[in-house]
Short mmCIF file of C-alpha atoms in Angstrom, two decimals:
data_model
loop_
_atom_site.label_atom_id
_atom_site.label_comp_id
_atom_site.label_asym_id
_atom_site.label_seq_id
_atom_site.Cartn_x
_atom_site.Cartn_y
_atom_site.Cartn_z
CA MET Q 43 -81.41 106.80 23.08
CA GLY Q 44 -79.61 108.42 20.22
CA ILE Q 45 -78.01 106.87 17.21
CA PRO Q 46 -74.45 106.95 18.62
CA MET Q 47 -75.54 105.14 21.67
CA ALA Q 48 -77.25 102.50 19.53
CA ILE Q 49 -74.11 102.00 17.47
CA LYS Q 50 -72.03 101.66 20.60
CA LEU Q 51 -74.37 99.04 22.02
CA THR Q 52 -74.30 97.11 18.77
CA LYS Q 53 -70.47 96.97 18.70
CA LYS Q 54 -70.34 95.76 22.26
CA HIS Q 55 -72.82 92.98 21.48
CA GLY Q 56 -70.75 91.86 18.43
CA MET Q 57 -67.55 91.64 20.43
CA ARG Q 58 -69.21 89.37 22.92
CA TRP Q 59 -70.47 87.16 20.15
CA LEU Q 60 -67.06 86.86 18.54
CA LEU Q 61 -65.41 86.12 21.89
CA GLY Q 62 -67.96 83.39 22.64
CA SER Q 63 -67.46 81.89 19.19
CA ALA Q 64 -63.69 81.88 19.67
CA ILE Q 65 -63.97 80.18 23.04
CA LEU Q 66 -66.37 77.61 21.64
CA ALA Q 67 -64.02 76.91 18.70
CA GLY Q 68 -61.07 76.53 21.09
CA ILE Q 69 -62.99 74.12 23.24
CA SER Q 70 -64.02 72.16 20.14
CA LEU Q 71 -60.46 71.97 18.81
CA GLY Q 72 -59.10 70.94 22.23
CA GLY Q 73 -61.68 68.21 22.52
CA TRP Q 74 -60.88 66.99 19.03
CA GLY Q 75 -57.16 66.94 19.88
CA ILE Q 76 -57.80 65.06 23.05
CA TYR Q 77 -59.99 62.65 21.10
CA VAL Q 78 -57.33 62.11 18.46
CA TRP Q 79 -54.64 61.63 21.11
CA GLN Q 80 -56.79 59.08 22.91
CA ILE Q 81 -57.51 57.29 19.66
CA ARG Q 82 -53.79 57.08 18.79
CA HIS Q 83 -52.39 56.38 22.24
CA THR Q 84 -55.15 54.77 24.24
CA SER Q 85 -58.05 53.47 22.38
CA GLN Q 86 -56.02 52.14 19.23
CA THR Q 87 -55.08 48.46 19.61
CA VAL Q 88 -52.20 46.99 17.53
CA VAL Q 89 -52.62 43.39 16.42
CA ALA Q 90 -49.21 41.69 16.17
CA ARG Q 91 -47.42 38.46 16.89
CA VAL Q 92 -46.51 38.21 20.56
CA LEU Q 93 -43.89 35.71 21.72
CA GLN Q 94 -42.93 34.61 25.19
CA VAL Q 95 -39.21 34.83 25.86
CA LYS Q 96 -37.56 31.47 26.51
CA LYS Q 97 -34.18 29.77 26.34
CA ASP Q 98 -33.08 28.40 23.01
CA THR Q 99 -30.05 27.59 20.88
CA VAL Q 100 -28.39 30.30 18.81
CA GLU Q 101 -26.21 29.30 15.89
CA GLU Q 102 -23.88 31.14 13.56
CA VAL Q 103 -24.01 29.29 10.28
CA VAL Q 104 -22.48 29.47 6.83
CA ASN Q 105 -24.95 28.89 4.00
CA GLU Q 106 -23.93 27.59 0.61
CA ASN Q 107 -25.27 25.34 -2.11
CA GLY Q 108 -23.50 22.09 -2.87
CA THR Q 109 -23.60 19.06 -5.14
CA VAL Q 110 -24.46 15.58 -3.89
CA LYS Q 111 -22.04 12.80 -4.71
CA LEU Q 112 -21.57 9.24 -3.55
CA GLY Q 113 -18.50 8.37 -1.48
CA GLY Q 114 -15.50 7.62 -3.65
CA GLN Q 115 -17.46 8.73 -6.70
CA GLN Q 116 -15.17 8.24 -9.64
CA THR Q 117 -15.43 8.72 -13.37
CA LEU Q 118 -13.64 5.93 -15.24
CA LYS Q 119 -12.02 7.17 -18.44
CA ALA Q 120 -10.67 5.41 -21.51
CA PRO Q 121 -6.96 4.67 -20.89
CA ILE Q 122 -6.26 4.40 -24.61
CA GLU Q 123 -7.96 4.97 -27.91
CA GLY Q 124 -10.15 2.17 -29.23
CA ILE Q 125 -13.55 0.81 -30.17
CA VAL Q 126 -16.06 -0.19 -27.50
CA LYS Q 127 -16.54 -3.94 -27.93
CA GLU Q 128 -18.85 -4.61 -24.99
CA VAL Q 129 -20.75 -2.62 -22.37
CA LEU Q 130 -21.58 -5.04 -19.57
CA VAL Q 131 -23.41 -2.75 -17.10
CA ASP Q 132 -26.28 -0.30 -17.01
CA ALA Q 133 -26.97 2.70 -14.79
CA GLY Q 134 -28.18 1.51 -11.40
CA ASP Q 135 -26.33 -1.82 -11.48
CA ARG Q 136 -24.45 -2.79 -8.35
CA VAL Q 137 -20.93 -4.09 -8.95
CA ASN Q 138 -18.18 -5.63 -6.87
CA ARG Q 139 -14.55 -4.66 -6.96
CA GLY Q 140 -12.89 -6.13 -10.05
CA ASN Q 141 -16.11 -6.67 -11.99
CA LEU Q 142 -15.68 -6.17 -15.72
CA LEU Q 143 -17.60 -3.11 -16.94
CA ILE Q 144 -16.48 -2.30 -20.50
CA VAL Q 145 -14.23 -4.03 -23.05
CA LEU Q 146 -12.34 -2.12 -25.74
CA ALA Q 147 -11.41 -4.09 -28.88
CA ASP Q 148 -7.94 -4.50 -30.46
CA VAL Q 149 -7.53 -7.44 -32.88
CA ASP Q 150 -3.85 -6.73 -33.66
CA GLN Q 151 -2.92 -6.73 -29.99
CA GLN Q 152 -4.59 -10.11 -29.45
CA SER Q 153 -2.63 -11.57 -32.40
CA GLN Q 154 0.61 -10.19 -30.97
CA LEU Q 155 -0.18 -11.74 -27.60
CA GLU Q 156 -0.79 -15.19 -29.16
CA LYS Q 157 2.50 -14.98 -31.08
CA GLN Q 158 4.29 -13.98 -27.91
CA GLU Q 159 2.79 -16.95 -26.04
CA LEU Q 160 4.05 -19.30 -28.80
CA GLU Q 161 7.52 -17.75 -28.68
CA ILE Q 162 7.63 -18.18 -24.91
CA ALA Q 163 6.61 -21.86 -25.22
CA LYS Q 164 9.38 -22.52 -27.76
CA HIS Q 165 11.97 -20.77 -25.70
CA GLN Q 166 10.82 -22.69 -22.63
CA ILE Q 167 11.90 -25.93 -24.35
CA THR Q 168 15.29 -24.43 -25.18
CA LEU Q 169 15.62 -23.19 -21.64
CA GLU Q 170 14.85 -26.62 -20.21
CA ASN Q 171 17.49 -28.22 -22.48
CA GLN Q 172 20.04 -25.71 -21.29
CA ARG Q 173 19.10 -26.40 -17.70
CA GLN Q 174 19.63 -30.12 -18.36
CA LYS Q 175 22.97 -29.33 -19.98
CA GLY Q 176 23.93 -27.32 -16.94
CA ARG Q 177 22.91 -30.15 -14.61
CA GLU Q 178 25.03 -32.62 -16.64
CA ALA Q 179 28.00 -30.24 -16.60
CA GLN Q 180 27.59 -29.85 -12.86
CA GLN Q 181 27.48 -33.62 -12.42
CA LYS Q 182 30.63 -34.07 -14.53
CA LEU Q 183 32.42 -31.46 -12.48
CA GLU Q 184 31.38 -33.15 -9.26
CA ASN Q 185 32.56 -36.53 -10.60
CA ALA Q 186 35.90 -35.06 -11.72
CA GLN Q 187 36.36 -33.33 -8.36
CA ALA Q 188 35.51 -36.53 -6.52
CA LYS Q 189 38.01 -38.46 -8.62
CA LEU Q 190 40.67 -35.83 -7.97
CA GLN Q 191 39.93 -35.85 -4.26
CA THR Q 192 40.20 -39.64 -4.24
CA LEU Q 193 43.59 -39.48 -5.95
CA GLN Q 194 44.79 -36.70 -3.70
CA ALA Q 195 43.63 -38.58 -0.63
CA GLY Q 196 45.44 -41.77 -1.74
CA ASN Q 197 42.27 -43.85 -1.93
CA SER Q 198 42.41 -44.81 -5.62
CA GLU Q 199 43.02 -48.34 -6.95
CA TYR Q 200 46.49 -47.20 -8.00
CA HIS Q 201 47.28 -46.19 -4.47
CA ARG Q 202 46.01 -49.54 -3.20
CA GLU Q 203 48.27 -51.34 -5.73
CA LEU Q 204 51.16 -49.07 -4.75
CA ARG Q 205 50.68 -49.93 -1.10
CA GLU Q 206 50.59 -53.63 -1.99
CA LYS Q 207 53.81 -53.32 -3.99
CA GLN Q 208 55.47 -51.35 -1.23
CA LEU Q 209 54.43 -54.11 1.17
CA GLU Q 210 55.95 -56.71 -1.19
CA ILE Q 211 59.19 -54.69 -1.30
CA ALA Q 212 59.32 -54.64 2.47
CA GLN Q 213 58.78 -58.38 2.52
CA GLN Q 214 61.40 -58.81 -0.19
CA LYS Q 215 63.89 -56.82 1.86
CA ARG Q 216 63.29 -59.02 4.83
CA LYS Q 217 63.68 -62.04 2.58
CA ILE Q 218 67.01 -60.70 1.27
CA ASP Q 219 68.15 -60.00 4.80
CA ASN Q 220 67.37 -63.60 5.66
CA GLN Q 221 69.17 -64.77 2.53
CA VAL Q 222 72.24 -62.68 3.40
CA GLN Q 223 72.26 -64.42 6.76
CA THR Q 224 72.00 -67.77 5.00
CA VAL Q 225 74.96 -66.88 2.77
CA ARG Q 226 76.99 -65.91 5.84
CA GLU Q 227 76.17 -69.22 7.41
CA ALA Q 228 77.14 -71.03 4.20
CA LYS Q 229 80.44 -69.18 4.16
CA ALA Q 230 81.04 -70.12 7.78
CA ASP Q 231 80.25 -73.76 6.94
CA LEU Q 232 82.68 -73.60 4.01
CA ALA Q 233 85.46 -72.13 6.18
CA ASN Q 234 84.82 -74.77 8.80
CA ALA Q 235 84.95 -77.52 6.15
CA GLU Q 236 88.22 -76.18 4.71
CA ARG Q 237 89.72 -76.07 8.23
CA LYS Q 238 88.73 -79.64 8.78
CA ARG Q 239 90.19 -80.60 5.38
CA GLN Q 240 93.43 -78.87 6.25
CA ASN Q 241 93.59 -80.70 9.57
CA ALA Q 242 92.82 -83.90 7.77
CA GLN Q 243 95.66 -83.19 5.32
CA THR Q 244 98.05 -82.77 8.22
CA LEU Q 245 96.85 -85.99 9.81
CA LEU Q 246 97.02 -87.76 6.44
CA ASP Q 247 100.59 -86.61 5.95
CA LYS Q 248 101.43 -88.07 9.35
CA GLU Q 249 99.41 -91.08 8.39
CA PHE Q 250 97.20 -90.68 11.35
CA ILE Q 251 94.09 -91.05 9.16
CA SER Q 252 93.29 -92.91 6.01
CA GLU Q 253 92.90 -91.33 2.60
CA ASP Q 254 89.19 -92.11 2.73
CA SER Q 255 88.83 -89.96 5.78
CA TYR Q 256 90.68 -87.21 3.99
CA PHE Q 257 88.50 -87.57 0.92
CA ASP Q 258 85.44 -87.19 3.16
CA THR Q 259 86.69 -83.79 4.34
CA GLU Q 260 87.44 -82.89 0.75
CA LYS Q 261 83.90 -83.81 -0.19
CA ASN Q 262 82.57 -81.74 2.66
CA VAL Q 263 84.49 -78.72 1.35
CA ARG Q 264 83.09 -79.22 -2.13
CA ASP Q 265 79.57 -79.58 -0.75
CA ALA Q 266 79.95 -76.47 1.45
CA ARG Q 267 81.28 -74.51 -1.51
CA ALA Q 268 78.35 -75.69 -3.63
CA ARG Q 269 75.82 -74.70 -0.96
CA LEU Q 270 77.46 -71.27 -0.62
CA ARG Q 271 77.32 -70.77 -4.36
CA SER Q 272 73.66 -71.75 -4.41
CA GLN Q 273 72.78 -69.36 -1.56
CA GLU Q 274 74.68 -66.52 -3.26
CA ILE Q 275 72.78 -67.19 -6.48
CA THR Q 276 69.52 -67.11 -4.53
CA LEU Q 277 70.57 -63.84 -2.90
CA GLU Q 278 71.30 -62.30 -6.27
CA GLU Q 279 67.93 -63.48 -7.58
CA GLU Q 280 66.16 -61.91 -4.59
CA LYS Q 281 67.99 -58.67 -5.16
CA ILE Q 282 66.92 -58.76 -8.81
CA ASN Q 283 63.33 -59.34 -7.71
CA LEU Q 284 63.60 -56.39 -5.30
CA GLN Q 285 64.80 -54.19 -8.11
CA LYS Q 286 61.89 -55.30 -10.28
CA GLN Q 287 59.46 -54.50 -7.49
CA ARG Q 288 60.99 -51.10 -7.06
CA LEU Q 289 60.60 -50.49 -10.78
CA ASN Q 290 56.96 -51.54 -10.52
CA VAL Q 291 56.45 -49.08 -7.65
CA GLU Q 292 57.98 -46.32 -9.72
CA ASP Q 293 55.68 -47.22 -12.60
CA ILE Q 294 52.66 -47.09 -10.30
CA GLN Q 295 53.75 -43.77 -8.81
CA GLN Q 296 54.19 -42.37 -12.30
CA THR Q 297 50.74 -43.66 -13.21
CA ILE Q 298 49.29 -41.96 -10.15
CA GLN Q 299 50.88 -38.67 -11.15
CA GLU Q 300 49.51 -39.05 -14.67
CA LYS Q 301 46.07 -39.80 -13.26
CA LEU Q 302 46.29 -36.75 -10.99
CA ARG Q 303 47.19 -34.58 -13.95
CA GLU Q 304 44.35 -36.05 -15.97
CA ALA Q 305 41.93 -35.53 -13.05
CA ARG Q 306 42.99 -31.89 -12.66
CA GLU Q 307 42.55 -31.36 -16.38
CA GLN Q 308 39.13 -32.98 -16.22
CA VAL Q 309 38.14 -30.75 -13.31
CA ALA Q 310 39.33 -27.64 -15.17
CA SER Q 311 37.54 -28.76 -18.33
CA ALA Q 312 34.37 -29.54 -16.37
CA LYS Q 313 34.49 -26.11 -14.73
CA THR Q 314 34.88 -24.47 -18.11
CA ASN Q 315 31.97 -26.48 -19.53
CA LEU Q 316 29.84 -25.65 -16.49
CA GLN Q 317 30.65 -21.96 -16.74
CA GLN Q 318 29.79 -22.00 -20.42
CA ALA Q 319 26.51 -23.81 -19.67
CA GLN Q 320 25.74 -21.28 -16.93
CA VAL Q 321 26.44 -18.34 -19.27
CA GLU Q 322 24.20 -19.90 -21.92
CA LEU Q 323 21.51 -20.50 -19.29
CA GLU Q 324 21.75 -16.95 -17.98
CA THR Q 325 21.50 -15.64 -21.55
CA SER Q 326 18.43 -17.77 -22.11
CA LEU Q 327 16.95 -16.62 -18.82
CA LEU Q 328 17.47 -13.00 -19.83
CA LYS Q 329 15.78 -13.70 -23.12
CA GLN Q 330 12.98 -15.45 -21.24
CA GLU Q 331 12.58 -12.39 -19.02
CA GLU Q 332 12.45 -10.18 -22.10
CA LEU Q 333 9.80 -12.41 -23.63
CA MET Q 334 7.80 -12.46 -20.38
CA LEU Q 335 8.17 -8.67 -20.03
CA LYS Q 336 6.90 -8.20 -23.55
CA ARG Q 337 4.03 -10.57 -22.77
CA GLN Q 338 3.29 -8.61 -19.59
CA GLU Q 339 3.27 -5.38 -21.56
CA LEU Q 340 0.82 -6.89 -24.02
CA LEU Q 341 -1.32 -8.21 -21.16
CA SER Q 342 -1.14 -4.82 -19.47
CA GLU Q 343 -2.27 -3.17 -22.68
CA GLN Q 344 -5.02 -5.75 -22.93
CA GLN Q 345 -6.05 -5.13 -19.31
CA LYS Q 346 -6.17 -1.43 -20.04
CA ARG Q 347 -8.84 -2.26 -22.57
CA ARG Q 348 -10.79 -4.19 -19.95
CA ILE Q 349 -12.33 -1.56 -17.70
CA ARG Q 350 -13.00 -2.98 -14.22
CA ALA Q 351 -14.66 -1.59 -11.12
CA PRO Q 352 -11.98 -0.21 -8.74
CA PHE Q 353 -14.31 -0.68 -5.76
CA ALA Q 354 -17.70 -2.12 -4.84
CA GLY Q 355 -20.49 0.33 -5.58
CA VAL Q 356 -23.26 1.28 -7.95
CA VAL Q 357 -23.13 2.42 -11.58
CA LEU Q 358 -24.40 6.00 -11.67
CA ASP Q 359 -24.10 6.54 -15.41
CA VAL Q 360 -22.77 4.88 -18.56
CA LYS Q 361 -21.30 7.41 -20.99
CA THR Q 362 -20.72 5.15 -24.02
CA LEU Q 363 -22.31 2.45 -26.15
CA ALA Q 364 -21.04 -0.64 -27.94
CA GLU Q 365 -19.16 0.08 -31.20
CA ASP Q 366 -18.50 3.68 -30.14
CA VAL Q 367 -15.06 5.01 -31.00
CA VAL Q 368 -13.46 6.53 -27.91
CA SER Q 369 -10.33 8.60 -27.48
CA GLN Q 370 -7.98 8.52 -24.55
CA GLU Q 371 -9.48 10.20 -21.44
CA ASP Q 372 -13.05 9.97 -22.79
CA GLU Q 373 -15.53 9.32 -19.97
CA LEU Q 374 -16.92 5.78 -19.90
CA VAL Q 375 -18.60 4.99 -16.56
CA ILE Q 376 -19.35 6.86 -13.33
CA LEU Q 377 -19.24 4.75 -10.13
CA GLY Q 378 -20.04 5.58 -6.53
CA ASN Q 379 -20.34 3.94 -3.13
CA PRO Q 380 -23.99 4.07 -2.01
CA GLN Q 381 -22.91 3.43 1.59
CA GLN Q 382 -21.36 6.89 1.69
CA GLU Q 383 -22.95 10.16 0.60
CA VAL Q 384 -21.02 13.41 0.45
CA VAL Q 385 -21.72 16.97 -0.56
CA GLU Q 386 -19.09 19.01 -2.37
CA LEU Q 387 -19.29 22.79 -2.25
CA GLN Q 388 -17.16 25.85 -2.96
CA LEU Q 389 -16.73 28.43 -0.20
CA PRO Q 390 -15.34 31.93 -0.61
CA ILE Q 391 -11.93 32.27 0.99
CA PHE Q 392 -13.23 34.51 3.80
CA THR Q 393 -16.07 32.13 4.59
CA ALA Q 394 -13.80 29.07 4.36
CA SER Q 395 -11.55 30.57 7.03
CA GLN Q 396 -14.43 30.21 9.51
CA VAL Q 397 -14.95 26.48 9.03
CA GLU Q 398 -12.86 23.53 10.12
CA PRO Q 399 -13.03 19.70 9.90
CA ASN Q 400 -15.68 17.84 11.94
CA GLN Q 401 -17.97 20.86 12.24
CA GLN Q 402 -21.66 19.94 12.15
CA ALA Q 403 -23.61 20.64 8.98
CA ARG Q 404 -27.23 20.42 7.92
CA ILE Q 405 -28.00 19.35 4.39
CA ASN Q 406 -31.38 20.55 3.14
CA LYS Q 407 -33.02 18.84 0.21
CA ILE Q 408 -34.25 21.40 -2.30
CA GLY Q 409 -37.75 20.79 -3.60
CA PRO Q 410 -41.42 20.81 -2.74
CA GLN Q 411 -40.82 18.37 0.13
CA MET Q 412 -37.80 19.71 1.97
CA GLU Q 413 -35.92 17.34 4.22
CA THR Q 414 -32.89 17.97 6.40
CA PHE Q 415 -30.03 15.53 6.94
CA SER Q 416 -27.02 15.81 9.24
CA GLY Q 417 -23.35 15.55 8.41
CA LYS Q 418 -19.85 16.75 9.23
CA ILE Q 419 -17.08 18.53 7.37
CA GLU Q 420 -14.72 15.82 6.18
CA HIS Q 421 -12.18 17.74 4.12
CA ILE Q 422 -11.16 21.34 3.44
CA ALA Q 423 -8.80 21.87 0.51
CA LEU Q 424 -5.55 23.66 1.22
CA LEU Q 425 -5.56 25.41 -2.15
CA ALA Q 426 -8.20 27.58 -3.73
CA ASP Q 427 -9.70 26.39 -7.00
CA SER Q 428 -7.73 28.02 -9.82
CA ASP Q 429 -9.88 26.77 -12.70
CA ASN Q 430 -10.06 29.79 -14.96
CA ASN Q 431 -12.70 28.09 -17.11
CA ASN Q 432 -15.19 28.22 -14.24
CA SER Q 433 -15.46 31.81 -13.05
CA GLU Q 434 -18.02 30.88 -10.39
CA SER Q 435 -15.71 28.48 -8.54
CA SER Q 436 -12.41 30.17 -9.31
CA GLY Q 437 -10.77 31.51 -6.18
CA LYS Q 438 -12.98 29.44 -3.89
CA ILE Q 439 -12.05 26.67 -1.45
CA PRO Q 440 -13.43 23.17 -2.18
CA VAL Q 441 -15.04 21.65 0.92
CA THR Q 442 -16.41 18.11 1.33
CA ILE Q 443 -19.15 17.20 3.81
CA GLN Q 444 -19.95 13.58 4.60
CA LEU Q 445 -23.44 12.69 5.72
CA ASP Q 446 -23.70 10.84 9.02
CA LYS Q 447 -25.53 8.00 7.29
CA PRO Q 448 -26.67 7.35 3.71
CA THR Q 449 -30.12 8.75 3.02
CA GLY Q 450 -31.02 6.71 -0.03
CA GLU Q 451 -33.02 9.76 -1.16
CA LEU Q 452 -30.49 12.35 -2.30
CA ILE Q 453 -29.75 11.98 -6.00
CA PRO Q 454 -26.05 12.15 -6.98
CA GLY Q 455 -25.46 15.31 -8.99
CA SER Q 456 -28.40 17.17 -7.47
CA GLN Q 457 -28.09 20.52 -5.70
CA VAL Q 458 -28.70 20.86 -1.96
CA SER Q 459 -28.60 23.74 0.51
CA VAL Q 460 -25.95 23.38 3.22
CA GLU Q 461 -25.78 25.05 6.62
CA ILE Q 462 -22.43 24.72 8.38
CA VAL Q 463 -22.65 25.42 12.12
CA VAL Q 464 -19.65 27.68 12.77
CA GLN Q 465 -20.57 28.59 16.37
CA GLN Q 466 -23.34 27.50 18.69
CA ARG Q 467 -24.62 28.63 22.08
CA GLN Q 468 -27.14 26.43 23.80
CA ASP Q 469 -29.65 27.13 26.57
CA VAL Q 470 -29.44 30.94 26.33
CA VAL Q 471 -32.13 33.67 26.22
CA ALA Q 472 -32.88 34.09 22.53
CA VAL Q 473 -35.36 36.05 20.43
CA PRO Q 474 -36.10 36.06 16.70
CA THR Q 475 -33.93 38.41 14.67
CA GLU Q 476 -36.93 40.41 13.45
CA ALA Q 477 -37.87 41.23 17.08
CA VAL Q 478 -34.72 43.33 17.58
CA MET Q 479 -35.03 46.99 16.60
CA ALA Q 480 -32.06 49.19 15.71
CA MET Q 481 -29.95 46.12 15.09
CA GLY Q 482 -26.33 47.11 14.64
CA SER Q 483 -26.67 50.32 16.61
CA GLU Q 484 -25.35 51.02 20.10
CA LYS Q 485 -28.88 50.92 21.59
CA PRO Q 486 -30.80 47.95 20.23
CA PHE Q 487 -34.21 47.30 21.82
CA VAL Q 488 -37.31 45.16 21.59
CA TRP Q 489 -40.99 46.04 21.96
CA LEU Q 490 -42.09 44.62 25.30
CA GLN Q 491 -45.73 43.98 26.19
CA ASP Q 492 -46.22 45.05 29.80
CA GLU Q 493 -48.86 43.88 32.24
CA GLN Q 494 -51.36 46.49 30.88
CA ASN Q 495 -50.80 45.10 27.36
CA GLN Q 496 -49.12 48.32 26.37
CA LEU Q 497 -45.97 48.63 24.31
CA GLN Q 498 -42.70 49.59 25.99
CA GLN Q 499 -39.23 49.96 24.50
CA GLN Q 500 -36.91 47.55 26.25
CA PRO Q 501 -33.15 48.10 25.69
CA ILE Q 502 -31.16 44.87 25.41
CA GLU Q 503 -27.54 43.72 25.18
CA ILE Q 504 -26.97 41.41 22.22
CA GLY Q 505 -24.66 38.39 22.33
CA MET Q 506 -24.23 35.93 19.46
CA GLU Q 507 -26.17 36.84 16.33
CA GLY Q 508 -27.53 33.94 14.32
CA LEU Q 509 -29.35 33.93 11.03
CA THR Q 510 -32.84 33.68 12.58
CA LYS Q 511 -32.17 34.13 16.31
CA VAL Q 512 -30.24 36.53 18.51
CA GLU Q 513 -28.81 35.87 21.96
CA VAL Q 514 -29.96 38.45 24.55
CA LYS Q 515 -27.38 38.76 27.31
CA GLU Q 516 -29.20 41.45 29.31
CA GLY Q 517 -32.60 43.20 29.24
CA LEU Q 518 -35.02 40.28 29.07
CA GLN Q 519 -36.08 37.49 31.38
CA ILE Q 520 -37.68 34.13 30.77
CA GLY Q 521 -41.43 34.63 30.40
CA ASP Q 522 -41.32 38.22 29.12
CA ARG Q 523 -43.61 38.88 26.16
CA ILE Q 524 -42.21 40.63 23.13
CA VAL Q 525 -43.84 41.86 19.94
CA LEU Q 526 -42.75 40.90 16.44
CA PRO Q 527 -43.75 43.91 14.36
CA THR Q 528 -44.15 43.83 10.64
CA PRO Q 529 -42.26 46.35 8.49
CA ASP Q 530 -45.42 48.40 7.87
CA MET Q 531 -46.19 48.92 11.58
CA ASN Q 532 -45.44 52.31 13.15
CA LEU Q 533 -45.23 51.50 16.85
CA GLU Q 534 -44.93 53.91 19.73
CA PRO Q 535 -44.70 53.39 23.49
CA GLY Q 536 -48.03 53.14 25.23
CA MET Q 537 -49.91 51.52 22.37
CA LEU Q 538 -52.17 48.63 23.28
CA VAL Q 539 -51.15 45.27 21.86
CA ALA Q 540 -53.41 42.36 20.99
CA ALA Q 541 -51.77 39.02 20.21
CA LYS Q 542 -52.36 37.92 16.67
CA PRO Q 543 -54.10 34.53 16.71
CA LYS Q 544 -52.00 31.62 15.52
CA PRO Q 545 -52.98 30.30 12.09
CA LYS Q 546 -54.91 27.05 12.17
CA PRO Q 547 -52.90 24.08 10.89
CA SER Q 548 -53.87 22.79 7.45
CA GLU Q 549 -55.44 19.40 6.97
CA SER Q 550 -52.14 17.98 5.77
CA GLU Q 551 -50.39 19.31 8.91
CA GLN Q 552 -53.13 17.87 11.13
CA GLU Q 553 -52.66 14.50 9.49
#
């Protein structure tokens, strides 16, 4: 063989070696790729929390911090300026409505009240005398009116005497009538006697009778004339008596008229006296009212200095001490009703528009030992807080929540966390919020663990979104297992999943 042939053979052998090396490198790289792919997609196991899908309750809540207060909690303030004379309660004391809490001193006001009481007592005596005077005037008027009525009715003693005199006049008239008849009879007797005398004179002249017989007729005439004269005198006397009786009647009638005039004058005078007594009494009563009003004002001022409990409750704090000088509106005592506990909070206007009275709320005690208590929204203010001095609460809506029952644990004035349940859906398919990927997008999904324990992306349709849970309307069934990845996990479909063991409970939890 020559040199060229040797060179040619050498080149051919090198090419084969290079080709074999390239093939071997390719095979090595392919195997390494397959190995890496298997490590990442088959043989790598992800350890994560795995939950079984079940039905639960999803809530939309509003979270805010609030301040605990007792029901009817009220800060009693000084109504007027003064010096604290006595403090009769301490923080924690239970009081009933009307119990005296604090007394403010005012020596001058007490002196004025005593003087006013003395003035009222003096005027009371004057008032009683004027009442007695009015009663006497009333009695005099009634007596005068009764007397006038008696006179006007004809029942007075004068009227009785008048009737007696009028009866005597009637009797006297009858007596005169009888006497007139007697005089007529006497005249008739006289005429008859004169006729007989005349006849006797004729018979005497003819000497038919004796002179003695004539003288008898003469005597009869004289006797008849005498009787007539006597009866006429009696008649005149009776007429005189009748005239006297008539004069007496006139006198009595005049007396009655005088008595009527006097009675009317007495009635008018009694009315005037009564009216005057009534005016004086009314004036005294007005003065008495003024005195009593002044006394009431002094008592009211005194009561203002006696601070009393407006309701039964417990003393939460005493803001003053004896001998302190307080100004009007200074805080003195804080009271509350331990049978009612409320939480006051401020909600932003947008948030407040979502809540309404009687919505359920959870009150969480803040501290190392958290406790949760239930309550309801009792009141939502109609106006936003416009206190410019407090920038944090300005423009927010005050809301009051009343606990369902007093806890006896929440301290008035302490801060608590409040969850107001705005909406709630019960007995629905729900998953933790952190289980949902691409939340807020059009294609949210969860990592589903299939029967081969491999990860699969499962699209879902989201319903109500709560703070910690989300309602799944479609895409999951009861019993499905989903993975709760941590933020540092980079999951891909097909990965194996191993459930992270549950942490063992601590000794305190086991107890």
